Short mmCIF file of C-alpha atoms in Angstrom, two decimals:
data_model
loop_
_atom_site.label_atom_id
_atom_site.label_comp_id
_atom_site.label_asym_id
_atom_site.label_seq_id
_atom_site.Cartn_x
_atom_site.Cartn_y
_atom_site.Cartn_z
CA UNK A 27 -19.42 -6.10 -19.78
CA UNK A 28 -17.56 -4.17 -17.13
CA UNK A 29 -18.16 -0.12 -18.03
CA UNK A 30 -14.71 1.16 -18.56
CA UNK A 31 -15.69 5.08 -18.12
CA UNK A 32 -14.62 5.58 -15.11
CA UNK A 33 -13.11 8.14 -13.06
CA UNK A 34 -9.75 8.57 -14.39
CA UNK A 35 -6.30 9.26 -11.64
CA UNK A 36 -3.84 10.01 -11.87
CA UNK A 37 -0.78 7.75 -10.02
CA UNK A 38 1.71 10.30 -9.40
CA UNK A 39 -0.88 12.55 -7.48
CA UNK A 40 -1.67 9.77 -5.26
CA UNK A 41 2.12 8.80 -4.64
CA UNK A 42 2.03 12.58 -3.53
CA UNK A 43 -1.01 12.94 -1.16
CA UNK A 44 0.09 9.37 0.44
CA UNK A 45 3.20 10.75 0.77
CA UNK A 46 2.19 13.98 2.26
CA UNK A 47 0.27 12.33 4.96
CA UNK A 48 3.49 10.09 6.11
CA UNK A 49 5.40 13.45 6.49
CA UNK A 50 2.76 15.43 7.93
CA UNK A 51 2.49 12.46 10.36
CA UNK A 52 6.44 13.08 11.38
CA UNK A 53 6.04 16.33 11.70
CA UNK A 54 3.16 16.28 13.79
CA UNK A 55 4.93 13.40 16.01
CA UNK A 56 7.60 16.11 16.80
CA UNK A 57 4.97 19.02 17.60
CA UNK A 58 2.52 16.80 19.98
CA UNK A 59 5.83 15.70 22.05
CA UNK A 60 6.69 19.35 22.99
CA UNK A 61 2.60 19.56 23.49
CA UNK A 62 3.51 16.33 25.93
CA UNK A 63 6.23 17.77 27.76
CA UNK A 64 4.96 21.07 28.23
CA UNK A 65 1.99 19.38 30.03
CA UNK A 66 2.81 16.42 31.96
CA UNK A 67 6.81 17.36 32.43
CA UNK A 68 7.62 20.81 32.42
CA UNK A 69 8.60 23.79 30.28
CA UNK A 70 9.67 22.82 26.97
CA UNK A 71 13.01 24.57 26.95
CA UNK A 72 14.11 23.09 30.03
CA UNK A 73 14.52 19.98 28.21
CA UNK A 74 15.69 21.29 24.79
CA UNK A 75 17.59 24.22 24.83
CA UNK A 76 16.58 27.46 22.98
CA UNK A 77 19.46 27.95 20.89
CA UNK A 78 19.29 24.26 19.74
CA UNK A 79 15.29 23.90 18.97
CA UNK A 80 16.42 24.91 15.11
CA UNK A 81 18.98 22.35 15.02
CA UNK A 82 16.56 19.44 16.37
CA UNK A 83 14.16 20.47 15.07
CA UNK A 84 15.82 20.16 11.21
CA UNK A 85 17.32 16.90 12.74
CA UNK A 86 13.54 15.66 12.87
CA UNK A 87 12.55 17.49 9.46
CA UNK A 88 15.34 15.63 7.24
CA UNK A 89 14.29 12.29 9.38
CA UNK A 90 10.80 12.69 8.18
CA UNK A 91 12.00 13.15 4.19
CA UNK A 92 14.27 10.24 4.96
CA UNK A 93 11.11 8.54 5.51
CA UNK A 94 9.26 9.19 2.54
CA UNK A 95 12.26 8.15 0.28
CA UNK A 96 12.23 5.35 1.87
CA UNK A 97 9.05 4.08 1.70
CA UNK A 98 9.02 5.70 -1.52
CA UNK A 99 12.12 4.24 -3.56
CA UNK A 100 12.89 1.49 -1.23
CA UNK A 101 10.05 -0.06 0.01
CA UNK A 102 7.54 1.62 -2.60
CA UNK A 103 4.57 1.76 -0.48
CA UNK A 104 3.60 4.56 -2.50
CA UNK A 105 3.83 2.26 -5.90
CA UNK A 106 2.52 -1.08 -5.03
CA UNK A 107 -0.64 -1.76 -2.91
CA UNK A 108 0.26 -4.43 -0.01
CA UNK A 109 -1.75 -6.21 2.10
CA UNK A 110 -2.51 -4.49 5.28
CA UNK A 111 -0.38 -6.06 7.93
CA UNK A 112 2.55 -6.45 5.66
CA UNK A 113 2.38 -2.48 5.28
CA UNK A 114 2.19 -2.02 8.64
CA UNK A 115 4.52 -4.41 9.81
CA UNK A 116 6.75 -2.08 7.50
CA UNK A 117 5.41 0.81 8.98
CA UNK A 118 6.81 0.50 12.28
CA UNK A 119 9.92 -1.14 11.27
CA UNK A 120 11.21 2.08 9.69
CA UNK A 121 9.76 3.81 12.63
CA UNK A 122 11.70 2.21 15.03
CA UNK A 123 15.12 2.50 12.76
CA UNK A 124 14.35 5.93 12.74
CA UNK A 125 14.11 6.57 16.19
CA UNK A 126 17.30 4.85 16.90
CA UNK A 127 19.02 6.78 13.73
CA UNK A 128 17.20 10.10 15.38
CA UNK A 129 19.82 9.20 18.46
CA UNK A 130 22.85 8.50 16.49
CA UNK A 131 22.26 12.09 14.38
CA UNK A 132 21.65 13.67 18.59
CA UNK A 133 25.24 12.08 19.38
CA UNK A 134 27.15 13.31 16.52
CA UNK A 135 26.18 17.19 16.05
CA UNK A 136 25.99 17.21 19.85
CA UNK A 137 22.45 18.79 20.27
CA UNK A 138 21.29 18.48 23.92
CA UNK A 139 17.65 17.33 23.90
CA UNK A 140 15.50 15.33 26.81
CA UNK A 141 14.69 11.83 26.33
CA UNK A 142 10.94 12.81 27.26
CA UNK A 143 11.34 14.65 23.99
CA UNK A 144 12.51 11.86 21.82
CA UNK A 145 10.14 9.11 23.50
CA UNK A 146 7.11 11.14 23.00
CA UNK A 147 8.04 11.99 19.46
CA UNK A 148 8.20 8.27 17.88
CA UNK A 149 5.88 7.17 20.68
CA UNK A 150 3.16 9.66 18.61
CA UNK A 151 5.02 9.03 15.28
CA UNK A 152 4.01 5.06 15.42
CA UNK A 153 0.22 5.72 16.11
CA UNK A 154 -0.03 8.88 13.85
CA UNK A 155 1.43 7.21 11.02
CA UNK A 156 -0.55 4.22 9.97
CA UNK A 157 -3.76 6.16 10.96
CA UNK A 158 -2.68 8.65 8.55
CA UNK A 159 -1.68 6.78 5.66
CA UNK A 160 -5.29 4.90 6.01
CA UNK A 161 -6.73 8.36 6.28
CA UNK A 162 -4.88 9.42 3.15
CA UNK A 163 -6.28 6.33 1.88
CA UNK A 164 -10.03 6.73 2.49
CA UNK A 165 -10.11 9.95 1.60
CA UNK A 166 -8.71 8.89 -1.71
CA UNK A 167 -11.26 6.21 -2.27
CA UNK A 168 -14.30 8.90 -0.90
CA UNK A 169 -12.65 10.89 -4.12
CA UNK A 170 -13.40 7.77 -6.36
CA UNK A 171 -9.19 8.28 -6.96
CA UNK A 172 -8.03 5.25 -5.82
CA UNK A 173 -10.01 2.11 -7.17
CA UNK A 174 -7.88 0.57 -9.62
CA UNK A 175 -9.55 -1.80 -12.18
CA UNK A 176 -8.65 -5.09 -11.76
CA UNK A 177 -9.31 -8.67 -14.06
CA UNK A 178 -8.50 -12.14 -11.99
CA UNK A 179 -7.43 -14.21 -15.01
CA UNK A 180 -8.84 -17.65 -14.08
CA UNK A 181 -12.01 -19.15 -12.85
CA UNK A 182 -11.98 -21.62 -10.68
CA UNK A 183 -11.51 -22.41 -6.93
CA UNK A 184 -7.75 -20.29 -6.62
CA UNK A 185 -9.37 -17.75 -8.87
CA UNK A 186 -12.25 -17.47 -5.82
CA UNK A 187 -10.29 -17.62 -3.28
CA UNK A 188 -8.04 -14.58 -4.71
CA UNK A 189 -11.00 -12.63 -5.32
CA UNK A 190 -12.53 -13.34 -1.82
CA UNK A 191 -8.60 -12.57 -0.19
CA UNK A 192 -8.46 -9.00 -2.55
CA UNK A 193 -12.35 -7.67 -1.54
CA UNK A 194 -11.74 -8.57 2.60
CA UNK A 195 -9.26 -5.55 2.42
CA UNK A 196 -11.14 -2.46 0.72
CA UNK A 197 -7.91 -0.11 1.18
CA UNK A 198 -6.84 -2.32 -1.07
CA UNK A 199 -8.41 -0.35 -3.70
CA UNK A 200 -8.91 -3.33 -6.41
CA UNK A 201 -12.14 -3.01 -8.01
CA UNK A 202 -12.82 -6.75 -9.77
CA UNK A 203 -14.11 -6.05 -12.95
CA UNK A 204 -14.28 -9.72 -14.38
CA UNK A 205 -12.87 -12.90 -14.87
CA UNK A 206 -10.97 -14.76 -17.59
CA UNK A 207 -12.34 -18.22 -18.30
CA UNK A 208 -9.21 -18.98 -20.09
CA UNK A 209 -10.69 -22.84 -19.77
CA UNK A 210 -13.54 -21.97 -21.17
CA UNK A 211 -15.41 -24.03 -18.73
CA UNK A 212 -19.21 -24.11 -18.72
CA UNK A 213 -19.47 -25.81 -15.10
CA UNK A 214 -17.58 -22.00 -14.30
CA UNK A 215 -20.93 -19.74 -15.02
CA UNK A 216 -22.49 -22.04 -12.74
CA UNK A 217 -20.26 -22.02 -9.98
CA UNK A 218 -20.17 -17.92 -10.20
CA UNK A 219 -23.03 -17.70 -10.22
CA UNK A 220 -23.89 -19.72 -7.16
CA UNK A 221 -21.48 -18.05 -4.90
CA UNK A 222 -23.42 -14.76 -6.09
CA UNK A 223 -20.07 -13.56 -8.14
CA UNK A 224 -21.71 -12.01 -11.26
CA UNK A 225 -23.16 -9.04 -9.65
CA UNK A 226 -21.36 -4.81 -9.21
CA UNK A 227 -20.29 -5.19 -13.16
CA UNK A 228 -18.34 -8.09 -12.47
CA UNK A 229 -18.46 -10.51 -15.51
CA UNK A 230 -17.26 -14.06 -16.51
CA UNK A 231 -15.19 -12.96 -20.07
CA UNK A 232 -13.59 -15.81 -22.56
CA UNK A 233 -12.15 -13.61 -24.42
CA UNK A 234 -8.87 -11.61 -23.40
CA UNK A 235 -8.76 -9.27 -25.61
CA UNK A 236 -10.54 -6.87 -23.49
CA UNK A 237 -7.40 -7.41 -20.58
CA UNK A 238 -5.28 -6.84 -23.59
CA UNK A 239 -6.51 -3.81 -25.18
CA UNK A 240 -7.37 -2.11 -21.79
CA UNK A 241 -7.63 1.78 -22.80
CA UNK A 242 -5.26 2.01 -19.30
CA UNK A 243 -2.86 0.54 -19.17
CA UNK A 244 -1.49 2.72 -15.96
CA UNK A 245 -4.00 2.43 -13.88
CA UNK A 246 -4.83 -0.60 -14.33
CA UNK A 247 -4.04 -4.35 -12.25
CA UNK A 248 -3.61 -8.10 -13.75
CA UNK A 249 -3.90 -10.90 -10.92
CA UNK A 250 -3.28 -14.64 -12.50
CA UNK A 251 -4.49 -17.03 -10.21
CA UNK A 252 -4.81 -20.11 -12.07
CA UNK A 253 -5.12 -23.79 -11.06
CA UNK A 254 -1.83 -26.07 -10.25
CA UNK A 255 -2.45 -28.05 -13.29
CA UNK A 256 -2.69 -24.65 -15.58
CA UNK A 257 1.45 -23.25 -15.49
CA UNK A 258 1.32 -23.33 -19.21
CA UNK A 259 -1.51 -21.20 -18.84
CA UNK A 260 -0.13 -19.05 -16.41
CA UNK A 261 3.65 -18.58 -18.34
CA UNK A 262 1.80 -18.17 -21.42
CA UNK A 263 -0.41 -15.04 -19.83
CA UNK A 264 2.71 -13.80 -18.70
CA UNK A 265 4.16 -13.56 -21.04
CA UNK A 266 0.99 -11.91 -23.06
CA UNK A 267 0.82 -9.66 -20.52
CA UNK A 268 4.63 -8.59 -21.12
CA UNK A 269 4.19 -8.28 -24.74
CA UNK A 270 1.13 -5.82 -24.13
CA UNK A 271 2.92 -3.83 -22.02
CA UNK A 272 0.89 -4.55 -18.82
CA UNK A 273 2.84 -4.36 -15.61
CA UNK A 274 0.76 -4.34 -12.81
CA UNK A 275 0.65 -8.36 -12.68
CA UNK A 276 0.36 -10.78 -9.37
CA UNK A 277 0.92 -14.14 -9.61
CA UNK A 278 -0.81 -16.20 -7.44
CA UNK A 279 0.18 -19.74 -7.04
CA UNK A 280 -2.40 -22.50 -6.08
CA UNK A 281 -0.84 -24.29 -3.09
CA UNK A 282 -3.38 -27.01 -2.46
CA UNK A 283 -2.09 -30.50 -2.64
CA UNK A 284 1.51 -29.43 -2.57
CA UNK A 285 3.40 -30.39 0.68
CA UNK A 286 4.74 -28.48 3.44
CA UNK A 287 8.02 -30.00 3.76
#
């Protein structure tokens, strides 16, 4: 059975050094574009007057907390864990918006900056930001903070297939501590164990009491992936998983057989 002493986080902190990084990315954005200038074009206040650097740069500075609420409240990058591209698809959306909102805030208070300045800036701010956030990322996992204990509740091809899907993307940060045989299906311990499943403290349960009682409940992941002939199943876990208070659930449907138009 999975060991469930393990290193306990705690969620909020990692909402917070996550965050951090995205801002810290911003700000850096806006610091390596005057570095830019000042090399390749000229002096830096020749292309942003003196008397004005305090008003861009706050421009920039409430830009960058923009950001964070965003991903944070709207998006809630910092809540849920996405799949890579989807995140980073996201990424540079709100990068882009930003950029373009950056303009609309230059217009209106009237503060006379270059266009070197303001290419540069989101030019860095769309490379500095994903590699951040992963950085954040890593050096959460190197910390043994960011794991999050994870059951699959099914066992058989979807059930695979969503394990296999969640362990290709290791930022992630799902650690699969067992299945749910909720079929109770001896021909199950044999397929798991041919495809060399039952190994790192990953077990084959029956029982779901242990998903039930989970000591936390936080920290802590549900992913249904049950066959297409299993919904009961699947509504009925749901709404288990409801009752016990559990709300880190994913649903995932199996899609084989059903047609595409």
């Amino acid at each position: 059975m999975p060991n469930q002493a393990i290193k306990k986080y705690t969620p909020l902190l990692q909402k917070v050094i996550i965050a951090s990084a995205d801002f810290i990315s911003i700000f850096i954005s806006f610091l390596t574009a005057i570095l830019a200038v000042k090399l390749f074009v000229g002096p830096v206040f020749d292309y942003i007057p003196i008397d004005q650097f305090g008003a861009r740069f706050s421009i920039h500075f409430i830009l960058g907390l923009g950001a964070v609420m965003w991903f944070w409240l709207q998006l809630r990058h910092y809540s849920y864990r996405k799949a890579y591209w989807n995140e980073l698809y996201e990424i540079l959306r709100t990068v882009a918006f930003l950029s373009l909102l950056e303009l609309a805030f230059l217009a209106l208070t009237r503060v006379e900056t270059s266009r070197y300045i303001w290419l540069f800036t989101w030019s860095a701010a769309l490379i500095l930001m994903p590699l951040f956030r992963s950085f954040a990322k890593r050096l959460l996992k190197s910390r043994n903070m960011w794991n999050r204990d994870t059951f699959i509740i099914g066992a058989g091809t979807n059930a695979f297939d969503a394990y296999t899907a969640i362990t290709s993307e290791p930022l992630l940060g799902f650690k699969i501590n067992g299945f749910l045989d909720v079929a109770a299906n001896p021909l199950h311990n044999n397929f798991f164990i041919t495809n060399n499943l039952l190994k790192n403290s990953t077990a084959l349960i029956s029982s779901g009491d242990l998903i039930l009682n989970w000591h936390d409940k936080n920290n802590f992941q549900v992913v249904i992936a049950l066959e297409h002939h299993e919904a009961e199943l699947r509504d009925h876990w749901l709404r288990l998983l409801a009752k016990a208070q559990i709300r880190n659930v994913f649903v995932i449907p199996d899609m084989r057989g059903v047609p595409l138009y």
